[in-house]
Short mmCIF file of C-alpha atoms and ligand atoms in Angstrom, two decimals:
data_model
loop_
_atom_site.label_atom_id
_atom_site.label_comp_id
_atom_site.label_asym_id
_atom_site.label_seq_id
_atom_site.Cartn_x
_atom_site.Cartn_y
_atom_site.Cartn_z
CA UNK Q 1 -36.88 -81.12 7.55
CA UNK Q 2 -38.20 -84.21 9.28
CA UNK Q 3 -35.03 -86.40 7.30
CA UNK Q 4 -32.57 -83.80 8.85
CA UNK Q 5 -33.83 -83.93 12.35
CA UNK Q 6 -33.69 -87.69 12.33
CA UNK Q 7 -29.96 -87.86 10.91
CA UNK Q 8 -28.46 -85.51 13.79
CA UNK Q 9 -30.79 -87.25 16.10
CA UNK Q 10 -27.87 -89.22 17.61
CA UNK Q 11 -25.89 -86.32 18.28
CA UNK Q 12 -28.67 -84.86 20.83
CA UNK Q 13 -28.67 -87.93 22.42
CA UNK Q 14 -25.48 -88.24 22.78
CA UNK Q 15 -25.80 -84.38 24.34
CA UNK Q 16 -28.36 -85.30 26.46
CA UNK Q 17 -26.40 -88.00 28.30
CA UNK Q 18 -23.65 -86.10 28.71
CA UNK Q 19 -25.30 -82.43 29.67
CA UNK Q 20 -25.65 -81.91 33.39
CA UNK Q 21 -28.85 -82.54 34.83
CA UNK Q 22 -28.70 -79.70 37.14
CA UNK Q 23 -28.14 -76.14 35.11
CA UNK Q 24 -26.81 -72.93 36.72
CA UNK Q 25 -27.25 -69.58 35.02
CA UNK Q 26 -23.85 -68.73 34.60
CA UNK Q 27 -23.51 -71.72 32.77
CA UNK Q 28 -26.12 -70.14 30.01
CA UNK Q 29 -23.33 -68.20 28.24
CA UNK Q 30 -23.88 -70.25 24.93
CA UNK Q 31 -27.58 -68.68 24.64
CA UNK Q 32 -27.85 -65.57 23.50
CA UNK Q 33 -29.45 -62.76 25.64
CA UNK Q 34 -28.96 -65.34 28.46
CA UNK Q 35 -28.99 -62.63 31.15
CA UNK Q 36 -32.11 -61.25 29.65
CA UNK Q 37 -36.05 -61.57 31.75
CA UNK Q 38 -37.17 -63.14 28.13
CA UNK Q 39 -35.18 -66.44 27.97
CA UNK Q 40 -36.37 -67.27 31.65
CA UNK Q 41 -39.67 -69.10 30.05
CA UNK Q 42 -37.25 -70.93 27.75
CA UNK Q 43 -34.68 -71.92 30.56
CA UNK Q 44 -37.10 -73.06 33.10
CA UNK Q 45 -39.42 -75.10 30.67
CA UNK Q 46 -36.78 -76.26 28.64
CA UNK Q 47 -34.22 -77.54 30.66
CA UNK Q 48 -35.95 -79.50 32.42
CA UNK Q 49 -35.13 -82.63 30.79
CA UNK Q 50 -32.53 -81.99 29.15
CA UNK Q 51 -29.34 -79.29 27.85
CA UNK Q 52 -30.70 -76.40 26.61
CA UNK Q 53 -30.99 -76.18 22.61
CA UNK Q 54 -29.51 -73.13 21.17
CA UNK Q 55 -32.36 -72.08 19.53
CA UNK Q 56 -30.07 -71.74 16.25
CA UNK Q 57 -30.38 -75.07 16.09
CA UNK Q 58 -33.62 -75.44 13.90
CA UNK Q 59 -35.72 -72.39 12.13
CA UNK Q 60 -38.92 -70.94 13.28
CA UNK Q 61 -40.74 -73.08 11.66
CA UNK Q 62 -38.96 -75.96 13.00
CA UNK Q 63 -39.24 -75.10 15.98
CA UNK Q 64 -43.08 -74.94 16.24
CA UNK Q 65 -43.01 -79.07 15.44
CA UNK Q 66 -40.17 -79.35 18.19
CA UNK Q 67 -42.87 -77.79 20.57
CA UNK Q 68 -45.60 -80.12 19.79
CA UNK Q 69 -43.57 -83.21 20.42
CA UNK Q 70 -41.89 -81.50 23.73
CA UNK Q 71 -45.83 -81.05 25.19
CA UNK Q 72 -46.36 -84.20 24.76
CA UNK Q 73 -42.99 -85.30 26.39
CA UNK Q 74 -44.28 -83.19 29.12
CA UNK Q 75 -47.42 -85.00 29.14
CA UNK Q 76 -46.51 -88.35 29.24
CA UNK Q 77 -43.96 -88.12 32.32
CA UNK Q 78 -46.46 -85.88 33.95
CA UNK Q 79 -44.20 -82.30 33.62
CA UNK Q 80 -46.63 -79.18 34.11
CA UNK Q 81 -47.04 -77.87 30.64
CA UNK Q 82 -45.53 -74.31 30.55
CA UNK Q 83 -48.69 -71.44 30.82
CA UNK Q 84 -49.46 -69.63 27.85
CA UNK Q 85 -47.47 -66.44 28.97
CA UNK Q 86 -44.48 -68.43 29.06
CA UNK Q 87 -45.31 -69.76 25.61
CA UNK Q 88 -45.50 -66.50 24.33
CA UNK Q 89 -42.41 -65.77 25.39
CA UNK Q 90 -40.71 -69.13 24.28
CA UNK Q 91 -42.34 -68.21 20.87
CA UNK Q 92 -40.32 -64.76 21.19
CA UNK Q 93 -37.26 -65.47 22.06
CA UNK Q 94 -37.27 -68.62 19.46
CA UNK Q 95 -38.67 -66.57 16.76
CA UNK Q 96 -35.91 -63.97 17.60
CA UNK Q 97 -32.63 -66.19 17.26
CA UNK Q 98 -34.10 -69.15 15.23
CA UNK Q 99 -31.43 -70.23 11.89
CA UNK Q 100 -32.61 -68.15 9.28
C1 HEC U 1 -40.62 -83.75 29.95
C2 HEC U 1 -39.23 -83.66 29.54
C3 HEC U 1 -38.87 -82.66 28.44
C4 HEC U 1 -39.07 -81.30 28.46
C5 HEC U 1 -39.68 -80.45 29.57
C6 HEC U 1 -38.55 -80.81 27.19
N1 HEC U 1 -38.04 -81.83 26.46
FE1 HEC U 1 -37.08 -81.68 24.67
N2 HEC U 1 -36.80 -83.69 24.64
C7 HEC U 1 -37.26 -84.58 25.59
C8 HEC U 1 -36.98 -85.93 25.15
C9 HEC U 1 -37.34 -87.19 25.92
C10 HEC U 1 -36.31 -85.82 23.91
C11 HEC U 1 -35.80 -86.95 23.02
C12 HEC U 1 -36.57 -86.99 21.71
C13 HEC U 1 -38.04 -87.28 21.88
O1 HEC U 1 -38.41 -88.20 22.63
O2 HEC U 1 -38.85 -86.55 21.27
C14 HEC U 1 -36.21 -84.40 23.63
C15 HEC U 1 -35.60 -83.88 22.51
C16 HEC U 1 -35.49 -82.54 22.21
C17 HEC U 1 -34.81 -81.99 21.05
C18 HEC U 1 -34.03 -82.79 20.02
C19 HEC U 1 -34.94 -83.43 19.02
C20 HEC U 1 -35.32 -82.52 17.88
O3 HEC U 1 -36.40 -82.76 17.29
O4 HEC U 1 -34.55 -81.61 17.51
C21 HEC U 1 -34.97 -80.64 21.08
C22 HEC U 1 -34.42 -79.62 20.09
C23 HEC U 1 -35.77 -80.35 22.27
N3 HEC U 1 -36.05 -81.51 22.92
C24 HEC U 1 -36.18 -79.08 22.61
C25 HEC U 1 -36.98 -78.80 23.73
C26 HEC U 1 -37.56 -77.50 23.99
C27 HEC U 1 -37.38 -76.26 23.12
C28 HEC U 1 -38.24 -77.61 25.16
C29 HEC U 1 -39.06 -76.54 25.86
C30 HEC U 1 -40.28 -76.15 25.18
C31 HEC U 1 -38.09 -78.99 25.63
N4 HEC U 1 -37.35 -79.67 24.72
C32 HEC U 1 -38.60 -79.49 26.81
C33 HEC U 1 -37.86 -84.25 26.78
C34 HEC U 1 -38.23 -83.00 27.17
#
């Protein structure tokens, strides 16, 4: 899983430079259930730094290894760390349109 990450690494970066700093929702289309009150926990934390991941992009159980590292992005450059209702939520709307 690790392996995998690493080889399509470049690609995110690559994203990252050339994703717009500054997101608007009508520019969420690509997300599903963009218009819904659950992805606002994912937006808002999430997009902070960077495009929003379509949470496709890894499994569930990716995704809770993806969160670890992100906190402690968050920590070192001093980014509140999102409260635990908006984790639950993040957990939700990952678990609920993670690959299968
Ligand atoms: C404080 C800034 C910051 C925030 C907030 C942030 N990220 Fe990241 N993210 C990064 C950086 C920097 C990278 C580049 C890889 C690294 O340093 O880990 C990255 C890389 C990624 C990647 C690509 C690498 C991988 O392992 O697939 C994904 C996916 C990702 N972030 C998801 C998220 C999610 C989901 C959230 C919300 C919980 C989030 N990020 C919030 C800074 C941030």
């Amino acid at each position: 899983m690790f392996i995998k990450t690493g080889q399509i690494f470049g690609v995110f970066i690559i994203m990252f430079v050339t994703a717009c700093n500054s997101i608007q929702p009508n520019k969420l289309q690509y997300l599903p259930e963009y218009n819904s009150a659950l992805i606002k926990a994912y937006v808002n934390t999430c997009g902070q730094c960077h495009a929003i991941p379509h949470p496709a992009r890894h499994s569930y159980e990716e995704w809770g290894h993806v969160l670890v590292a992100m906190n402690k992005r968050m920590q070192e450059r001093g980014y509140q760390e999102p409260s635990q209702a908006s984790r639950n939520q993040i957990n939700i709307y990952l678990k609920k349109h993670a690959r299968k």
